[in-house]
Amino acid sequence: MASKPRVKVPKNAAAGEVITIKTLINHNMESGQRKDKDGNPIPRMIINKFTAEFNGQPVFSADMHGAISANPYMEFTAKVNESGTFKFTWVDDDGAIFTAESEITVG
Amino acid sequence: MKMNRRDALTFAAGAAASVLAISSGSRAFANAEEIDKKLMELAGGGMPETAKVMLNTPEIAENGNTVPVSVSVDSTMADGDMVESITLYADGNPNPDVVTFHFTAMSGSAVANTRMRLAKTQNVIAVAKMADGSTYMDKKQVKVTIGGCGG
């Protein structure tokens, strides 16, 4: 159900700089509050966890509930001291995992 | 302002939403109590101090399905001044939990932006937990024209 993770990380940064990262993934984030035509509740199906790592070290994470909008958007910061790779992970209620990576050059 | 068909429909839906908001007032109260309980638990008894946390929401959200929200805590993110997490609650949603952001020293700053759903006009509450266990909060009311809970 989810698709096309999109991330925006600057290509270059100075050592010790605090950069802004923007991420978005296509997902309809079914909240579990809606009902179908026959009045039966539609089960919850959302991305419940987002994490960002830099060279294997945790940078930022978010535990999400049904009140996060469809196509969940996250904007946060990271302090970079060296060149490396950001890895982003989204976890779906059904256990599916989506990832994206982005490299940054420092110096 | 010229009123076309779309505007007229939007207005009608808004009026209907406000009627709904009044009729479900008691439920929001129960949620507010539940949130107060969670805040006290986080703060270890008593309420978190209203300071340090900056919660930014629009004053009026036309569409409750995507309400931009940004939260930040005044912190150097160095040892002794670390923000561990920020949690957002909405006291008028069917489920008051919204999101919890977790920060590390590598976050560089305690800032996060996202988009949330609001079922109706209500308060959004942000509570920050520092690494030393202290807690701070901020609260903003958002007026919602069209609710964001399907239905």
PDB file of C-alpha atoms in Angstrom:
ATOM      1  CA  MET A   1       0.000   0.000   0.000  1.00  0.00           C
ATOM      2  CA  ALA A   2       2.826   2.328   0.723  1.00  0.00           C
ATOM      3  CA  SER A   3       5.131   3.413  -2.038  1.00  0.00           C
ATOM      4  CA  LYS A   4       7.682   5.912  -3.240  1.00  0.00           C
ATOM      5  CA  PRO A   5       9.513   7.121  -0.158  1.00  0.00           C
ATOM      6  CA  ARG A   6      10.918  10.557  -0.908  1.00  0.00           C
ATOM      7  CA  VAL A   7      13.704  12.195   1.070  1.00  0.00           C
ATOM      8  CA  LYS A   8      15.401  15.542   0.796  1.00  0.00           C
ATOM      9  CA  VAL A   9      18.909  15.684   2.278  1.00  0.00           C
ATOM     10  CA  PRO A  10      21.484  18.310   1.281  1.00  0.00           C
ATOM     11  CA  LYS A  11      24.340  16.890  -0.862  1.00  0.00           C
ATOM     12  CA  ASN A  12      27.042  18.831   1.001  1.00  0.00           C
ATOM     13  CA  ALA A  13      27.476  20.257   4.464  1.00  0.00           C
ATOM     14  CA  ALA A  14      30.175  21.755   6.664  1.00  0.00           C
ATOM     15  CA  ALA A  15      31.469  19.646   9.566  1.00  0.00           C
ATOM     16  CA  GLY A  16      29.254  20.079  12.613  1.00  0.00           C
ATOM     17  CA  GLU A  17      26.491  21.735  10.610  1.00  0.00           C
ATOM     18  CA  VAL A  18      22.862  21.120  11.621  1.00  0.00           C
ATOM     19  CA  ILE A  19      20.984  20.230   8.442  1.00  0.00           C
ATOM     20  CA  THR A  20      17.245  19.931   7.808  1.00  0.00           C
ATOM     21  CA  ILE A  21      15.879  16.676   6.394  1.00  0.00           C
ATOM     22  CA  LYS A  22      12.437  16.283   4.847  1.00  0.00           C
ATOM     23  CA  THR A  23      10.810  12.913   4.194  1.00  0.00           C
ATOM     24  CA  LEU A  24       7.493  11.753   2.794  1.00  0.00           C
ATOM     25  CA  ILE A  25       6.020   8.369   1.914  1.00  0.00           C
ATOM     26  CA  ASN A  26       2.847   7.623  -0.032  1.00  0.00           C
ATOM     27  CA  HIS A  27       0.453   5.803   2.285  1.00  0.00           C
ATOM     28  CA  ASN A  28      -3.237   6.354   2.909  1.00  0.00           C
ATOM     29  CA  MET A  29      -2.881   5.959   6.708  1.00  0.00           C
ATOM     30  CA  GLU A  30      -6.271   4.339   7.294  1.00  0.00           C
ATOM     31  CA  SER A  31      -7.038   5.646  10.779  1.00  0.00           C
ATOM     32  CA  GLY A  32      -9.323   2.826  11.980  1.00  0.00           C
ATOM     33  CA  GLN A  33     -12.069   5.397  12.696  1.00  0.00           C
ATOM     34  CA  ARG A  34     -13.826   5.233   9.339  1.00  0.00           C
ATOM     35  CA  LYS A  35     -16.676   2.929   8.369  1.00  0.00           C
ATOM     36  CA  ASP A  36     -17.366   1.325   5.010  1.00  0.00           C
ATOM     37  CA  LYS A  37     -20.675   1.544   3.094  1.00  0.00           C
ATOM     38  CA  ASP A  38     -22.278  -1.154   5.261  1.00  0.00           C
ATOM     39  CA  GLY A  39     -21.274   0.546   8.503  1.00  0.00           C
ATOM     40  CA  ASN A  40     -18.468  -1.880   9.377  1.00  0.00           C
ATOM     41  CA  PRO A  41     -15.340  -0.255  10.749  1.00  0.00           C
ATOM     42  CA  ILE A  42     -12.378  -0.225   8.340  1.00  0.00           C
ATOM     43  CA  PRO A  43      -9.384  -1.701  10.226  1.00  0.00           C
ATOM     44  CA  ARG A  44      -6.458   0.564  11.037  1.00  0.00           C
ATOM     45  CA  MET A  45      -3.563   0.348   8.593  1.00  0.00           C
ATOM     46  CA  ILE A  46      -0.911   3.006   9.083  1.00  0.00           C
ATOM     47  CA  ILE A  47       2.825   3.546   9.142  1.00  0.00           C
ATOM     48  CA  ASN A  48       3.404   3.344  12.890  1.00  0.00           C
ATOM     49  CA  LYS A  49       7.151   3.947  13.095  1.00  0.00           C
ATOM     50  CA  PHE A  50       9.686   6.078  11.280  1.00  0.00           C
ATOM     51  CA  THR A  51      13.428   6.065  12.002  1.00  0.00           C
ATOM     52  CA  ALA A  52      16.424   7.924  10.643  1.00  0.00           C
ATOM     53  CA  GLU A  53      19.991   6.675  11.099  1.00  0.00           C
ATOM     54  CA  PHE A  54      23.327   8.138  10.076  1.00  0.00           C
ATOM     55  CA  ASN A  55      26.189   5.659   9.573  1.00  0.00           C
ATOM     56  CA  GLY A  56      24.265   3.193  11.729  1.00  0.00           C
ATOM     57  CA  GLN A  57      23.674   5.638  14.618  1.00  0.00           C
ATOM     58  CA  PRO A  58      20.110   6.681  15.522  1.00  0.00           C
ATOM     59  CA  VAL A  59      19.355  10.330  14.699  1.00  0.00           C
ATOM     60  CA  PHE A  60      15.597  10.714  14.994  1.00  0.00           C
ATOM     61  CA  SER A  61      12.510   8.518  15.211  1.00  0.00           C
ATOM     62  CA  ALA A  62       8.746   8.959  15.453  1.00  0.00           C
ATOM     63  CA  ASP A  63       5.984   6.720  16.837  1.00  0.00           C
ATOM     64  CA  MET A  64       2.853   7.540  14.873  1.00  0.00           C
ATOM     65  CA  HIS A  65      -0.834   7.061  15.603  1.00  0.00           C
ATOM     66  CA  GLY A  66      -3.983   7.307  13.481  1.00  0.00           C
ATOM     67  CA  ALA A  67      -4.003  11.092  13.785  1.00  0.00           C
ATOM     68  CA  ILE A  68      -1.078  11.491  11.375  1.00  0.00           C
ATOM     69  CA  SER A  69      -2.243  12.608   7.925  1.00  0.00           C
ATOM     70  CA  ALA A  70      -2.155  10.439   4.820  1.00  0.00           C
ATOM     71  CA  ASN A  71       1.252  10.432   3.089  1.00  0.00           C
ATOM     72  CA  PRO A  72       3.089  11.041   6.370  1.00  0.00           C
ATOM     73  CA  TYR A  73       5.519  13.939   6.205  1.00  0.00           C
ATOM     74  CA  MET A  74       8.405  14.364   8.632  1.00  0.00           C
ATOM     75  CA  GLU A  75      10.807  17.248   8.855  1.00  0.00           C
ATOM     76  CA  PHE A  76      13.635  17.184  11.395  1.00  0.00           C
ATOM     77  CA  THR A  77      17.304  18.079  11.816  1.00  0.00           C
ATOM     78  CA  ALA A  78      20.585  16.203  12.010  1.00  0.00           C
ATOM     79  CA  LYS A  79      24.070  17.250  13.042  1.00  0.00           C
ATOM     80  CA  VAL A  80      26.707  15.904  10.639  1.00  0.00           C
ATOM     81  CA  ASN A  81      30.385  15.668  11.556  1.00  0.00           C
ATOM     82  CA  GLU A  82      31.546  13.379   8.742  1.00  0.00           C
ATOM     83  CA  SER A  83      30.556  12.143   5.300  1.00  0.00           C
ATOM     84  CA  GLY A  84      28.213   9.190   5.278  1.00  0.00           C
ATOM     85  CA  THR A  85      24.833   7.704   4.538  1.00  0.00           C
ATOM     86  CA  PHE A  86      21.441   8.425   6.009  1.00  0.00           C
ATOM     87  CA  LYS A  87      19.091   5.463   6.176  1.00  0.00           C
ATOM     88  CA  PHE A  88      15.364   6.021   6.599  1.00  0.00           C
ATOM     89  CA  THR A  89      12.919   3.267   7.583  1.00  0.00           C
ATOM     90  CA  TRP A  90       9.121   3.211   7.664  1.00  0.00           C
ATOM     91  CA  VAL A  91       7.237   0.334   9.350  1.00  0.00           C
ATOM     92  CA  ASP A  92       3.668  -0.516   8.342  1.00  0.00           C
ATOM     93  CA  ASP A  93       1.002  -2.013  10.671  1.00  0.00           C
ATOM     94  CA  ASP A  94       1.063  -5.121   8.457  1.00  0.00           C
ATOM     95  CA  GLY A  95       4.805  -5.560   9.107  1.00  0.00           C
ATOM     96  CA  ALA A  96       5.994  -4.268   5.730  1.00  0.00           C
ATOM     97  CA  ILE A  97       9.194  -2.211   5.896  1.00  0.00           C
ATOM     98  CA  PHE A  98      10.166   0.527   3.439  1.00  0.00           C
ATOM     99  CA  THR A  99      13.602   2.081   3.305  1.00  0.00           C
ATOM    100  CA  ALA A 100      15.427   4.910   1.554  1.00  0.00           C
ATOM    101  CA  GLU A 101      19.060   6.007   1.666  1.00  0.00           C
ATOM    102  CA  SER A 102      20.778   9.289   0.988  1.00  0.00           C
ATOM    103  CA  GLU A 103      24.469  10.229   0.980  1.00  0.00           C
ATOM    104  CA  ILE A 104      26.020  13.435   2.207  1.00  0.00           C
ATOM    105  CA  THR A 105      29.559  14.785   1.752  1.00  0.00           C
ATOM    106  CA  VAL A 106      31.014  16.779   4.623  1.00  0.00           C
ATOM    107  CA  GLY A 107      33.998  19.044   4.207  1.00  0.00           C
TER     108      GLY A 107
ATOM    109  CA  MET B   1     -16.353  37.533  -2.562  1.00  0.00           C
ATOM    110  CA  LYS B   2     -18.110  35.642  -5.323  1.00  0.00           C
ATOM    111  CA  MET B   3     -19.604  32.421  -4.023  1.00  0.00           C
ATOM    112  CA  ASN B   4     -19.507  29.507  -6.430  1.00  0.00           C
ATOM    113  CA  ARG B   5     -20.932  26.055  -5.910  1.00  0.00           C
ATOM    114  CA  ARG B   6     -17.763  24.707  -4.284  1.00  0.00           C
ATOM    115  CA  ASP B   7     -17.626  27.531  -1.757  1.00  0.00           C
ATOM    116  CA  ALA B   8     -21.280  27.007  -0.918  1.00  0.00           C
ATOM    117  CA  LEU B   9     -20.708  23.296  -0.278  1.00  0.00           C
ATOM    118  CA  THR B  10     -17.619  23.960   1.833  1.00  0.00           C
ATOM    119  CA  PHE B  11     -19.562  26.429   3.915  1.00  0.00           C
ATOM    120  CA  ALA B  12     -22.439  24.003   4.409  1.00  0.00           C
ATOM    121  CA  ALA B  13     -20.035  21.240   5.470  1.00  0.00           C
ATOM    122  CA  GLY B  14     -18.354  23.618   7.907  1.00  0.00           C
ATOM    123  CA  ALA B  15     -21.686  24.525   9.463  1.00  0.00           C
ATOM    124  CA  ALA B  16     -22.551  20.840   9.820  1.00  0.00           C
ATOM    125  CA  ALA B  17     -19.168  20.134  11.402  1.00  0.00           C
ATOM    126  CA  SER B  18     -19.642  22.825  14.027  1.00  0.00           C
ATOM    127  CA  VAL B  19     -23.019  21.330  14.996  1.00  0.00           C
ATOM    128  CA  LEU B  20     -21.332  17.942  15.381  1.00  0.00           C
ATOM    129  CA  ALA B  21     -18.584  19.499  17.474  1.00  0.00           C
ATOM    130  CA  ILE B  22     -21.104  20.826  19.982  1.00  0.00           C
ATOM    131  CA  SER B  23     -22.989  17.527  20.254  1.00  0.00           C
ATOM    132  CA  SER B  24     -19.821  15.536  21.006  1.00  0.00           C
ATOM    133  CA  GLY B  25     -18.488  17.963  23.603  1.00  0.00           C
ATOM    134  CA  SER B  26     -18.602  15.509  26.500  1.00  0.00           C
ATOM    135  CA  ARG B  27     -16.231  13.125  24.730  1.00  0.00           C
ATOM    136  CA  ALA B  28     -13.596  15.824  24.304  1.00  0.00           C
ATOM    137  CA  PHE B  29     -13.760  16.404  28.044  1.00  0.00           C
ATOM    138  CA  ALA B  30     -13.016  12.731  28.742  1.00  0.00           C
ATOM    139  CA  ASN B  31     -10.017  12.942  26.391  1.00  0.00           C
ATOM    140  CA  ALA B  32      -8.744  16.088  28.101  1.00  0.00           C
ATOM    141  CA  GLU B  33      -8.814  14.220  31.418  1.00  0.00           C
ATOM    142  CA  GLU B  34      -6.994  11.267  29.883  1.00  0.00           C
ATOM    143  CA  ILE B  35      -4.307  13.591  28.490  1.00  0.00           C
ATOM    144  CA  ASP B  36      -3.947  15.342  31.871  1.00  0.00           C
ATOM    145  CA  LYS B  37      -3.384  11.919  33.421  1.00  0.00           C
ATOM    146  CA  LYS B  38      -0.715  11.067  30.840  1.00  0.00           C
ATOM    147  CA  LEU B  39       0.999  14.428  31.369  1.00  0.00           C
ATOM    148  CA  MET B  40       1.074  13.941  35.129  1.00  0.00           C
ATOM    149  CA  GLU B  41       2.501  10.454  34.650  1.00  0.00           C
ATOM    150  CA  LEU B  42       5.246  11.860  32.422  1.00  0.00           C
ATOM    151  CA  ALA B  43       5.999  14.644  34.877  1.00  0.00           C
ATOM    152  CA  GLY B  44       5.920  12.240  37.845  1.00  0.00           C
ATOM    153  CA  GLY B  45       2.951  13.918  39.556  1.00  0.00           C
ATOM    154  CA  GLY B  46       1.927  17.532  38.970  1.00  0.00           C
ATOM    155  CA  MET B  47       1.659  19.117  35.549  1.00  0.00           C
ATOM    156  CA  PRO B  48       4.614  19.895  33.262  1.00  0.00           C
ATOM    157  CA  GLU B  49       5.703  23.517  33.350  1.00  0.00           C
ATOM    158  CA  THR B  50       4.495  25.635  30.416  1.00  0.00           C
ATOM    159  CA  ALA B  51       7.881  26.793  29.134  1.00  0.00           C
ATOM    160  CA  LYS B  52      10.650  26.075  26.638  1.00  0.00           C
ATOM    161  CA  VAL B  53       8.347  24.243  24.181  1.00  0.00           C
ATOM    162  CA  MET B  54       7.209  26.138  21.078  1.00  0.00           C
ATOM    163  CA  LEU B  55       4.187  24.585  19.396  1.00  0.00           C
ATOM    164  CA  ASN B  56       3.185  26.158  16.090  1.00  0.00           C
ATOM    165  CA  THR B  57      -0.168  25.360  14.541  1.00  0.00           C
ATOM    166  CA  PRO B  58      -2.432  27.355  12.265  1.00  0.00           C
ATOM    167  CA  GLU B  59      -5.080  29.305  14.187  1.00  0.00           C
ATOM    168  CA  ILE B  60      -7.712  28.134  11.712  1.00  0.00           C
ATOM    169  CA  ALA B  61      -7.368  24.891   9.752  1.00  0.00           C
ATOM    170  CA  GLU B  62      -9.654  24.765   6.739  1.00  0.00           C
ATOM    171  CA  ASN B  63      -9.064  21.068   6.237  1.00  0.00           C
ATOM    172  CA  GLY B  64      -8.751  18.893   9.330  1.00  0.00           C
ATOM    173  CA  ASN B  65      -7.225  16.091   7.251  1.00  0.00           C
ATOM    174  CA  THR B  66      -3.846  17.795   6.955  1.00  0.00           C
ATOM    175  CA  VAL B  67      -2.991  20.334   9.599  1.00  0.00           C
ATOM    176  CA  PRO B  68       0.672  21.360   9.532  1.00  0.00           C
ATOM    177  CA  VAL B  69       2.197  21.351  12.997  1.00  0.00           C
ATOM    178  CA  SER B  70       5.705  22.242  14.052  1.00  0.00           C
ATOM    179  CA  VAL B  71       7.225  21.874  17.471  1.00  0.00           C
ATOM    180  CA  SER B  72      10.583  22.850  18.862  1.00  0.00           C
ATOM    181  CA  VAL B  73      12.293  23.002  22.217  1.00  0.00           C
ATOM    182  CA  ASP B  74      14.860  25.595  23.171  1.00  0.00           C
ATOM    183  CA  SER B  75      17.848  23.309  23.822  1.00  0.00           C
ATOM    184  CA  THR B  76      21.520  23.003  22.934  1.00  0.00           C
ATOM    185  CA  MET B  77      21.139  19.191  22.699  1.00  0.00           C
ATOM    186  CA  ALA B  78      24.426  18.888  24.607  1.00  0.00           C
ATOM    187  CA  ASP B  79      24.947  16.798  27.749  1.00  0.00           C
ATOM    188  CA  GLY B  80      22.784  18.118  30.563  1.00  0.00           C
ATOM    189  CA  ASP B  81      20.433  19.926  28.154  1.00  0.00           C
ATOM    190  CA  MET B  82      19.116  17.084  26.017  1.00  0.00           C
ATOM    191  CA  VAL B  83      15.552  16.698  24.810  1.00  0.00           C
ATOM    192  CA  GLU B  84      14.654  13.013  24.847  1.00  0.00           C
ATOM    193  CA  SER B  85      11.226  13.161  23.266  1.00  0.00           C
ATOM    194  CA  ILE B  86       8.293  15.386  22.323  1.00  0.00           C
ATOM    195  CA  THR B  87       4.775  13.947  22.313  1.00  0.00           C
ATOM    196  CA  LEU B  88       1.739  15.557  20.692  1.00  0.00           C
ATOM    197  CA  TYR B  89      -1.841  15.040  21.897  1.00  0.00           C
ATOM    198  CA  ALA B  90      -5.154  16.239  20.466  1.00  0.00           C
ATOM    199  CA  ASP B  91      -7.931  16.453  23.063  1.00  0.00           C
ATOM    200  CA  GLY B  92     -10.886  16.379  20.630  1.00  0.00           C
ATOM    201  CA  ASN B  93      -9.881  13.432  18.453  1.00  0.00           C
ATOM    202  CA  PRO B  94     -11.410   9.968  18.962  1.00  0.00           C
ATOM    203  CA  ASN B  95      -7.921   8.847  20.047  1.00  0.00           C
ATOM    204  CA  PRO B  96      -5.875  11.595  21.758  1.00  0.00           C
ATOM    205  CA  ASP B  97      -2.470  10.155  20.759  1.00  0.00           C
ATOM    206  CA  VAL B  98      -0.873  11.801  17.724  1.00  0.00           C
ATOM    207  CA  VAL B  99       2.861  11.212  17.569  1.00  0.00           C
ATOM    208  CA  THR B 100       5.999  10.934  19.683  1.00  0.00           C
ATOM    209  CA  PHE B 101       9.300  12.244  18.322  1.00  0.00           C
ATOM    210  CA  HIS B 102      12.505  10.789  19.775  1.00  0.00           C
ATOM    211  CA  PHE B 103      15.726  12.794  19.584  1.00  0.00           C
ATOM    212  CA  THR B 104      19.392  11.927  20.060  1.00  0.00           C
ATOM    213  CA  ALA B 105      22.558  13.995  20.373  1.00  0.00           C
ATOM    214  CA  MET B 106      22.900  13.552  16.603  1.00  0.00           C
ATOM    215  CA  SER B 107      19.601  15.373  16.016  1.00  0.00           C
ATOM    216  CA  GLY B 108      21.468  18.643  16.508  1.00  0.00           C
ATOM    217  CA  SER B 109      18.288  20.408  17.614  1.00  0.00           C
ATOM    218  CA  ALA B 110      14.883  19.426  18.980  1.00  0.00           C
ATOM    219  CA  VAL B 111      12.743  20.473  16.024  1.00  0.00           C
ATOM    220  CA  ALA B 112      10.128  18.481  14.115  1.00  0.00           C
ATOM    221  CA  ASN B 113       7.391  19.269  11.607  1.00  0.00           C
ATOM    222  CA  THR B 114       4.618  16.978  10.457  1.00  0.00           C
ATOM    223  CA  ARG B 115       0.978  17.025   9.339  1.00  0.00           C
ATOM    224  CA  MET B 116      -1.854  15.792  11.519  1.00  0.00           C
ATOM    225  CA  ARG B 117      -5.573  15.061  11.441  1.00  0.00           C
ATOM    226  CA  LEU B 118      -7.988  16.982  13.640  1.00  0.00           C
ATOM    227  CA  ALA B 119     -11.605  15.816  13.900  1.00  0.00           C
ATOM    228  CA  LYS B 120     -12.885  19.227  15.020  1.00  0.00           C
ATOM    229  CA  THR B 121     -11.913  22.438  16.787  1.00  0.00           C
ATOM    230  CA  GLN B 122      -9.750  21.436  19.753  1.00  0.00           C
ATOM    231  CA  ASN B 123      -6.521  21.882  21.691  1.00  0.00           C
ATOM    232  CA  VAL B 124      -3.217  20.441  20.558  1.00  0.00           C
ATOM    233  CA  ILE B 125      -0.776  19.754  23.388  1.00  0.00           C
ATOM    234  CA  ALA B 126       2.973  19.225  23.084  1.00  0.00           C
ATOM    235  CA  VAL B 127       4.971  17.845  25.991  1.00  0.00           C
ATOM    236  CA  ALA B 128       8.752  17.571  25.980  1.00  0.00           C
ATOM    237  CA  LYS B 129      10.695  15.176  28.165  1.00  0.00           C
ATOM    238  CA  MET B 130      14.273  16.171  28.922  1.00  0.00           C
ATOM    239  CA  ALA B 131      17.039  13.636  29.546  1.00  0.00           C
ATOM    240  CA  ASP B 132      17.180  14.732  33.215  1.00  0.00           C
ATOM    241  CA  GLY B 133      13.507  13.805  33.617  1.00  0.00           C
ATOM    242  CA  SER B 134      12.045  17.325  33.697  1.00  0.00           C
ATOM    243  CA  THR B 135       9.010  18.001  31.499  1.00  0.00           C
ATOM    244  CA  TYR B 136       7.693  21.092  29.724  1.00  0.00           C
ATOM    245  CA  MET B 137       4.562  21.704  27.680  1.00  0.00           C
ATOM    246  CA  ASP B 138       2.737  24.040  25.331  1.00  0.00           C
ATOM    247  CA  LYS B 139      -0.901  24.125  24.231  1.00  0.00           C
ATOM    248  CA  LYS B 140      -2.593  25.693  21.201  1.00  0.00           C
ATOM    249  CA  GLN B 141      -6.185  25.780  20.083  1.00  0.00           C
ATOM    250  CA  VAL B 142      -6.873  25.037  16.414  1.00  0.00           C
ATOM    251  CA  LYS B 143     -10.211  25.945  14.847  1.00  0.00           C
ATOM    252  CA  VAL B 144     -11.165  23.310  12.299  1.00  0.00           C
ATOM    253  CA  THR B 145     -13.595  24.089   9.475  1.00  0.00           C
ATOM    254  CA  ILE B 146     -13.872  20.569   8.024  1.00  0.00           C
ATOM    255  CA  GLY B 147     -13.086  17.638  10.328  1.00  0.00           C
ATOM    256  CA  GLY B 148     -10.499  15.033   9.404  1.00  0.00           C
ATOM    257  CA  CYS B 149     -11.936  11.726  10.522  1.00  0.00           C
ATOM    258  CA  GLY B 150     -13.718  10.523   7.417  1.00  0.00           C
ATOM    259  CA  GLY B 151     -17.318   9.530   8.144  1.00  0.00           C
TER     260      GLY B 151
END
